[in-house]
Short mmCIF file of C-alpha atoms in Angstrom, two decimals:
data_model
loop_
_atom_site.label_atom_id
_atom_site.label_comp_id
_atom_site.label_asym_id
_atom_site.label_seq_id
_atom_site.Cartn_x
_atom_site.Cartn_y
_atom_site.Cartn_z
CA UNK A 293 0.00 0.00 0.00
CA UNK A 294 2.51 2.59 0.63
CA UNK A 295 4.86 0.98 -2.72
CA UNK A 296 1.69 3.03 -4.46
CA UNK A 297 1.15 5.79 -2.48
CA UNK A 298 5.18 6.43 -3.32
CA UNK A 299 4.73 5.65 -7.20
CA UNK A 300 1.74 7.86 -7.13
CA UNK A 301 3.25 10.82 -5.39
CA UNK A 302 6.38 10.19 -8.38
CA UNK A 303 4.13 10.74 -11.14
CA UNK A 304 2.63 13.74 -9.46
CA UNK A 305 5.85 15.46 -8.87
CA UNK A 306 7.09 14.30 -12.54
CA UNK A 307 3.90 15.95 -13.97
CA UNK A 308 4.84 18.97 -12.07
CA UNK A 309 8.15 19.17 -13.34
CA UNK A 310 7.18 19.10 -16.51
CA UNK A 311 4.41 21.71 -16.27
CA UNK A 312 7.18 23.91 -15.08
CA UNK A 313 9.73 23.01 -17.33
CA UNK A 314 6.90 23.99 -19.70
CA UNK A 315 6.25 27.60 -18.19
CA UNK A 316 10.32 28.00 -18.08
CA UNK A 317 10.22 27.29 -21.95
CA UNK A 318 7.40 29.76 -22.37
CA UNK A 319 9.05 32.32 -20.43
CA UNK A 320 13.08 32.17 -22.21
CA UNK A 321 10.89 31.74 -25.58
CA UNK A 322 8.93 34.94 -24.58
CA UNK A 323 12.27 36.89 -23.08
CA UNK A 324 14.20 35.51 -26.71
CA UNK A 325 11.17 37.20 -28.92
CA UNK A 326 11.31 40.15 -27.11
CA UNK A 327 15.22 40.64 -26.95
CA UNK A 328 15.09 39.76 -31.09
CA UNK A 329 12.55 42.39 -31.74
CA UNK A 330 14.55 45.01 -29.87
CA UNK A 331 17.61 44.11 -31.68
CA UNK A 332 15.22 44.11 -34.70
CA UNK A 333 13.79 47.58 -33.63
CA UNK A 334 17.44 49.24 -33.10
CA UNK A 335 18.61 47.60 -36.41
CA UNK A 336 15.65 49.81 -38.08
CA UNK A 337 16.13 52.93 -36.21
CA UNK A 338 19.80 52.75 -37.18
CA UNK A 339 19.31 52.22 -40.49
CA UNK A 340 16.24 54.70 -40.41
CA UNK A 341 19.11 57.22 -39.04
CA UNK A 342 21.62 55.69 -41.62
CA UNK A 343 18.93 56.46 -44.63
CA UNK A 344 18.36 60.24 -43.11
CA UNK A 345 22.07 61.23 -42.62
CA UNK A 346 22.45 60.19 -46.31
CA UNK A 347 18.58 61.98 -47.40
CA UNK A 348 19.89 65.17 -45.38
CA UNK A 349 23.86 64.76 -46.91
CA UNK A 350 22.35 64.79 -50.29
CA UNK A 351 20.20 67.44 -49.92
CA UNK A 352 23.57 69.62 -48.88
CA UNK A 353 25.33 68.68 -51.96
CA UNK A 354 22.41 69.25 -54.23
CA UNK A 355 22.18 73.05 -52.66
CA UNK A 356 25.62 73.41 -53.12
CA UNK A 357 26.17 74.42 -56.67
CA UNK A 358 29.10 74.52 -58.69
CA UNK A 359 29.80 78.07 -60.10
CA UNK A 360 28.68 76.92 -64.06
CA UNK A 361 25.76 76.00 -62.61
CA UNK A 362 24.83 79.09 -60.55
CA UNK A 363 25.82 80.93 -63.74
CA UNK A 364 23.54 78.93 -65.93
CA UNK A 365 20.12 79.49 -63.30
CA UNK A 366 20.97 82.93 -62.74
CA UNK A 367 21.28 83.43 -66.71
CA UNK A 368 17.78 81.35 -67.23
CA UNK A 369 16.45 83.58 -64.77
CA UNK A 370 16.97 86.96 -66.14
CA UNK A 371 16.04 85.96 -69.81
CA UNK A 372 12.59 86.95 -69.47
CA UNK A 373 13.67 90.28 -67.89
CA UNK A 374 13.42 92.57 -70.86
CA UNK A 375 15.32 95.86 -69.14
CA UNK A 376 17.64 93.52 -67.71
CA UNK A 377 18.13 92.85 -71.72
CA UNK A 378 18.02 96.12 -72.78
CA UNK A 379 21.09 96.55 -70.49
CA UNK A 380 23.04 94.21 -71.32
CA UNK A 381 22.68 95.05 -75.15
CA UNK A 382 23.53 98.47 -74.24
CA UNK A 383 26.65 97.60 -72.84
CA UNK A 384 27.56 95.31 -75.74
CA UNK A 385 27.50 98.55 -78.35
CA UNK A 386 29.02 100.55 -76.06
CA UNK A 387 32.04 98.15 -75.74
CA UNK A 388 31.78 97.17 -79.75
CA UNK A 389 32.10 101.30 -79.92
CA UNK A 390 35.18 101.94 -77.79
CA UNK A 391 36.94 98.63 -79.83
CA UNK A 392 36.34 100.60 -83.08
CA UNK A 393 37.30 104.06 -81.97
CA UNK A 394 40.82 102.73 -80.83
CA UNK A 395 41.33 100.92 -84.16
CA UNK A 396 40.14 97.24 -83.30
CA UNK A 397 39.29 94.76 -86.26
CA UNK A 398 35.91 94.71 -87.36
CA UNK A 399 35.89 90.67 -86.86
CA UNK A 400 37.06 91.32 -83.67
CA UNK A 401 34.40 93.55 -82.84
CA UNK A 402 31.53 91.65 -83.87
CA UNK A 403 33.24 88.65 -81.79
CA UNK A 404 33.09 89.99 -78.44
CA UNK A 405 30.05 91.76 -79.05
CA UNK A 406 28.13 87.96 -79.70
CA UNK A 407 30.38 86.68 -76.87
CA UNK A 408 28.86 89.59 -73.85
CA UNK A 409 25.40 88.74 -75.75
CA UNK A 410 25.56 84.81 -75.53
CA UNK A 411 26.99 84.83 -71.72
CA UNK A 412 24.19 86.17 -70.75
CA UNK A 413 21.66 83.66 -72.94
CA UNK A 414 20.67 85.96 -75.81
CA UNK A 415 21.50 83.54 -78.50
CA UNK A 416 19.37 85.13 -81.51
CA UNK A 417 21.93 88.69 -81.09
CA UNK A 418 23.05 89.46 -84.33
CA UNK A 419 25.67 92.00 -84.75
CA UNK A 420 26.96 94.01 -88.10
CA UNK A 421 30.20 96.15 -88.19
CA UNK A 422 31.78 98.74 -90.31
CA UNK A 423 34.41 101.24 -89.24
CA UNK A 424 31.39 103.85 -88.82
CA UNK A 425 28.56 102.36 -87.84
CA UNK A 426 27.70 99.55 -85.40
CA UNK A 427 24.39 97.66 -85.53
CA UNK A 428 23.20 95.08 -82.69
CA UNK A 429 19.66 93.41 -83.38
CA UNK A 430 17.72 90.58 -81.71
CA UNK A 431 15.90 88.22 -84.51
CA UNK A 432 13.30 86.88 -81.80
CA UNK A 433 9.75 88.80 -80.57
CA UNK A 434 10.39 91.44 -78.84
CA UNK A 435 12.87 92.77 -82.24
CA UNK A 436 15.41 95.07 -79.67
CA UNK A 437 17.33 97.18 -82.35
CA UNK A 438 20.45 99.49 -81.20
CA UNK A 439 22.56 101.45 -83.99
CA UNK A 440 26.17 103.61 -82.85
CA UNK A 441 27.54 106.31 -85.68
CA UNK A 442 31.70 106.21 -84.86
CA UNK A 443 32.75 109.83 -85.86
CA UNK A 444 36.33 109.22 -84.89
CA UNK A 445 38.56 106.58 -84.91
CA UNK A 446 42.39 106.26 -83.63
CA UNK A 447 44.54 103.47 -83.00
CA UNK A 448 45.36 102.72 -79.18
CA UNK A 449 46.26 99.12 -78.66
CA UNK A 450 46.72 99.64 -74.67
CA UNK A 451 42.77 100.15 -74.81
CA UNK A 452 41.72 97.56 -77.07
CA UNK A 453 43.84 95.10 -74.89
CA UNK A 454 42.17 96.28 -71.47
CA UNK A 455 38.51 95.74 -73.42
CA UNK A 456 39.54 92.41 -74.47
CA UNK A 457 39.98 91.12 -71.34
CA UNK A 458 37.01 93.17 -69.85
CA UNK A 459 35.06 90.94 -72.45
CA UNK A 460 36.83 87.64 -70.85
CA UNK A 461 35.97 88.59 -67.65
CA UNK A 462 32.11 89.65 -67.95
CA UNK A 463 32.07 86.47 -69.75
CA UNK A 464 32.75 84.53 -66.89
CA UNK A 465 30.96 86.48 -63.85
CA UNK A 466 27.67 84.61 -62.35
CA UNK A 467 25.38 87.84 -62.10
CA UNK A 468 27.34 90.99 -63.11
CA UNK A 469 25.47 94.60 -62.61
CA UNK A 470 25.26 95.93 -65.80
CA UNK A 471 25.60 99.50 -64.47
CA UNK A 472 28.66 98.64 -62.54
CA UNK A 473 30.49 97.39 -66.18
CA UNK A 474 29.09 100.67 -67.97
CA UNK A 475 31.34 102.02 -65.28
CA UNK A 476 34.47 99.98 -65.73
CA UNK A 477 34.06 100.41 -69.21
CA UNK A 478 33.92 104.66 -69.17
CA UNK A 479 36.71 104.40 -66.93
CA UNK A 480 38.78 102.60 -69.97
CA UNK A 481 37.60 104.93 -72.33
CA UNK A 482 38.95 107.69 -69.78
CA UNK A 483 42.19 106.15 -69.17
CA UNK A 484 45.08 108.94 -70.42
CA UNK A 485 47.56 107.43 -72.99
CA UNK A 486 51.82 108.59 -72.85
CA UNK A 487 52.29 112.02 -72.08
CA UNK A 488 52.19 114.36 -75.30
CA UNK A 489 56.04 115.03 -74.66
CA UNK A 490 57.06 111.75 -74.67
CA UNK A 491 54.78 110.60 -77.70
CA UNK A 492 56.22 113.71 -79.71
CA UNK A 493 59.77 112.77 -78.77
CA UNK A 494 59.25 109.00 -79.77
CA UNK A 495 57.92 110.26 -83.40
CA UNK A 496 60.84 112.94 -83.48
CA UNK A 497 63.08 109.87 -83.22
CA UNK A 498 61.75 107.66 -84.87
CA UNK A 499 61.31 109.98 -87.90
CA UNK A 500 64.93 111.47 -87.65
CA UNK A 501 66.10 107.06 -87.76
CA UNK A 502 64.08 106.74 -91.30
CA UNK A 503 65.63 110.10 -92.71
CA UNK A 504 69.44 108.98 -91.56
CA UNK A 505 68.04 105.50 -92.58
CA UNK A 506 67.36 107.03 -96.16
CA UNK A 507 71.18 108.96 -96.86
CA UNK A 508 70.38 111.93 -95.00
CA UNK A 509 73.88 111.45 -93.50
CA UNK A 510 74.15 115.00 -92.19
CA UNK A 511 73.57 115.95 -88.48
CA UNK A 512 71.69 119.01 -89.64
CA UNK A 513 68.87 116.74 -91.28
CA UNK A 514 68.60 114.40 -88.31
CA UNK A 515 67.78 117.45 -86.53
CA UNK A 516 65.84 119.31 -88.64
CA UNK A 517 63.56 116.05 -89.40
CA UNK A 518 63.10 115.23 -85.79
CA UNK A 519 61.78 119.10 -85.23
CA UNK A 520 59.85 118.71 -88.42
CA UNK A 521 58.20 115.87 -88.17
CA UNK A 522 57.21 117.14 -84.17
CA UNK A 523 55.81 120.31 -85.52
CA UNK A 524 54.12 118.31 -88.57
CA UNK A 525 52.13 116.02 -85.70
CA UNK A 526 51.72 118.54 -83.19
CA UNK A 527 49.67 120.29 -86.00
CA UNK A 528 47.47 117.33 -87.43
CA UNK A 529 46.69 116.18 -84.05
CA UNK A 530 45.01 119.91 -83.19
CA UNK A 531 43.61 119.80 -86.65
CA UNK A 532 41.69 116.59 -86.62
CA UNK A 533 40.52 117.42 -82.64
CA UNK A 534 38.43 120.34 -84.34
CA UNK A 535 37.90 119.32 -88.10
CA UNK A 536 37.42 115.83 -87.64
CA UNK A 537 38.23 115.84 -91.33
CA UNK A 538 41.42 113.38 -91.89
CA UNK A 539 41.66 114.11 -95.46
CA UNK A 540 42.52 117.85 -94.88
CA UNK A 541 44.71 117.08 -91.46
CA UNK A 542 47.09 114.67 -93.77
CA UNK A 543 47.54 117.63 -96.44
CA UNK A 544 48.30 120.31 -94.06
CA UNK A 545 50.73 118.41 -92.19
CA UNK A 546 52.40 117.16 -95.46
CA UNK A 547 52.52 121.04 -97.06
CA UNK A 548 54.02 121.74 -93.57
CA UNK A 549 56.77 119.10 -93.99
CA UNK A 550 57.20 119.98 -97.30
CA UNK A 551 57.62 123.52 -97.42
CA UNK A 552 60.52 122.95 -94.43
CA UNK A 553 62.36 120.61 -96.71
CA UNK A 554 62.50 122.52 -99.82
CA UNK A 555 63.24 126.07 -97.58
CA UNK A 556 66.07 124.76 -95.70
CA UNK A 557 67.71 122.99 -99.54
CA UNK A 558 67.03 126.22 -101.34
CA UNK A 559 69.10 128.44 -98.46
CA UNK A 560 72.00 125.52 -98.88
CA UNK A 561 71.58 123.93 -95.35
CA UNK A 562 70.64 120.59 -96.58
CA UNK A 563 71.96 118.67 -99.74
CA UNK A 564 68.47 117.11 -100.96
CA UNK A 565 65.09 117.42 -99.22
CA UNK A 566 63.86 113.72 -99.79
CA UNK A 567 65.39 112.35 -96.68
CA UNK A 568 63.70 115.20 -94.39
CA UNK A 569 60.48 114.39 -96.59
CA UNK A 570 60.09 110.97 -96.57
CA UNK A 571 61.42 110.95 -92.58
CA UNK A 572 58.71 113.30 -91.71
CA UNK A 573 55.92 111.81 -93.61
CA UNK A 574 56.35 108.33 -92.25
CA UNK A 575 54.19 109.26 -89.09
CA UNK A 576 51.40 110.08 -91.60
CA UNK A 577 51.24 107.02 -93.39
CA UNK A 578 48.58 104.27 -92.39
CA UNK A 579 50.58 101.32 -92.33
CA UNK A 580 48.19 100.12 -89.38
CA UNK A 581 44.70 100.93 -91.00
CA UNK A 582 46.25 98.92 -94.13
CA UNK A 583 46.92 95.64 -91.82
CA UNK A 584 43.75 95.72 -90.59
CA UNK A 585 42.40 96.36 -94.00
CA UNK A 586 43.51 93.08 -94.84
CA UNK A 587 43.12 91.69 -92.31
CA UNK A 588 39.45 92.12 -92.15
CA UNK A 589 38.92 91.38 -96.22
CA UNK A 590 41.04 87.56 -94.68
CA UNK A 591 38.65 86.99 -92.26
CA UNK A 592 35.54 87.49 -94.68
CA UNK A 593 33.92 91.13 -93.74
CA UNK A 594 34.90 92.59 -97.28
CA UNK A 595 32.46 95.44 -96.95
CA UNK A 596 34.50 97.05 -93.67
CA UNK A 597 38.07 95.77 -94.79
CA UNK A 598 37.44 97.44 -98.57
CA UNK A 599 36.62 100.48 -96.71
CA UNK A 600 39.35 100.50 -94.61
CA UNK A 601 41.77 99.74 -97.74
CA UNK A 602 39.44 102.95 -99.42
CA UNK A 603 40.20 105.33 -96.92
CA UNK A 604 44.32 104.07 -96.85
CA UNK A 605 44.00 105.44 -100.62
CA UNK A 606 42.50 108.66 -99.70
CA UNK A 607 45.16 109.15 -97.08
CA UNK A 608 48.07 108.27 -99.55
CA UNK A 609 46.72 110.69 -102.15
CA UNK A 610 46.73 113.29 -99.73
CA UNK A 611 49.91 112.94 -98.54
CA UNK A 612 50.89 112.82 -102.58
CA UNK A 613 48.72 115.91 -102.81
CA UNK A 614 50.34 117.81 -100.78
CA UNK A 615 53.84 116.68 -101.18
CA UNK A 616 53.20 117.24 -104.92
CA UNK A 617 52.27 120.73 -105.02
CA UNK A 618 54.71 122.41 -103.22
CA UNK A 619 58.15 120.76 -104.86
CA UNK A 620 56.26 122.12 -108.19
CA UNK A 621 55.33 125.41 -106.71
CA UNK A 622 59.67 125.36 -105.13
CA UNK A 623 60.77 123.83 -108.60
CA UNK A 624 62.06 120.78 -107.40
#
């Protein structure tokens, strides 16, 4: 009897066992899930954070642009500005002006004219040059239209250097003001060249080397051509300021040089008056305007480089003009 009351009480205490073995294996499976969906909940958050820092690193790069860029929104944002338009053509045949004034080549003209047009998105600018008159059109809608007369030209190289590169650099700015360039270009066109002393002396000299150059072997015609040809420039620089007339300018200054040469043979203080001629005249002659001349006609713009080569005629037959008529009026 008690053999089965101590089997009995076995199996109870085995079936207990079990039940809580049973509860322990609920509880480490319920502990596991719950450790495993933390570990599954930081994994996300992490890579939640992960996915941000890259969203929010993105974002920084995208709003920092490269300078092209910024150039090309700020450009497609001012195209439909019209005054900001007008502007910019302004300043376009105002520099295509001060390029022909100081003796620039036409194709060079129309060139950075189309360049300071295009920079800015205006791709329709058409631009036509001649050593007078500058036209810059627009071909689309709104048919913008300006026209320059050039009354005077010269030939300064120092200027027409400092406008090319103003050209490169406008070019490349992101957002220029217009009205600041109109300044920086007037203060180009204001810029003072060599002193008149110095620019007199170099012709002097250079004058005075051709006429020793030429078998004027005496000291008294070096000197005499350097004060002629001084005198001879002095006079058709004041000339031209107030005549604006280069045809007349040329023949005074050549009777001028002239009528010294012959004088000074005639009283026997010079052996021939060629050297002192030619010596002085070579200041007058357009050896520049005739590069360019052909220069242009090279390139293609035949109507500007014929009249260029037109007016280096004109200026040769005054200088044979002049020249001419007073070695027949001294019998030479």
């Amino acid at each position: 009897m008690s053999t089965s009351n101590d089997f009995q009480n076995n199996q109870e205490m085995i079936e207990k066992n079990k039940k809580d073995l049973e509860k322990n294996k609920l509880a480490s499976d319920s502990i596991t899930s719950n450790v495993d969906n933390e570990i599954q909940n930081d994994d996300t958050i992490a890579e939640d954070t992960i996915k941000e820092d890259i969203v929010e690193e993105e974002t920084v790069e995208d709003m920092i642009l490269d300078p092209e860029q910024e150039r090309i929104m700020k450009i497609t944002a001012r195209l439909e500005d019209k005054e900001y338009k007008m502007s910019t053509l302004k300043l376009a045949l105002y520099l295509g002006e001060l390029l022909i004034k100081n003796g620039a080549e036409t194709y060079r003209v129309e060139d950075s004219v189309i360049r300071i047009c295009k920079s800015r998105g205006y791709n329709h600018i058409n631009c036509f040059t001649t050593p007078t008159v500058l036209i810059i059109s627009d071909d689309k809608f709104d048919g913008l239209c300006f026209m320059k007369t050039i009354n005077s030209r010269g030939i300064n190289l120092h200027k027409i250097a400092l406008l090319n590169n103003f050209s490169r650099d406008f070019v490349n700015k992101i957002d220029p003001d217009i009205n600041e360039e109109i300044k920086e270009l007037r203060q180009i066109d204001k810029e003072k060249g060599y002193p008149t002393w110095l620019y007199l002396a170099g012709t002097g000299i250079g004058s005075a080397s051709f006429a020793a150059i030429l078998g004027g072997n005496q000291i008294l015609t070096y000197i005499l051509t350097f004060l002629t040809s001084i005198l001879a420039t002095y006079i058709y620089d004041k000339t031209i300021k107030y005549s604006s007339i280069v045809m007349f300018s040329t023949i005074l200054s050549s009777v001028i040089i002239t009528s010294i040469g012959v004088f000074f043979h005639k009283i026997g203080y010079i052996d021939t008056p060629s050297a002192l001629i030619v010596g002085s005249i070579m200041p007058l002659i357009p050896g520049v305007a005739f590069i360019k001349s052909m220069r242009d006609l090279i390139s293609g713009n035949l109507m500007a480089g014929t009249a260029r080569l037109f007016e280096v005629f004109m200026i040769f037959t005054a200088i044979a003009f002049g020249v001419a008529v007073i070695l027949g009026i001294g019998g030479i």
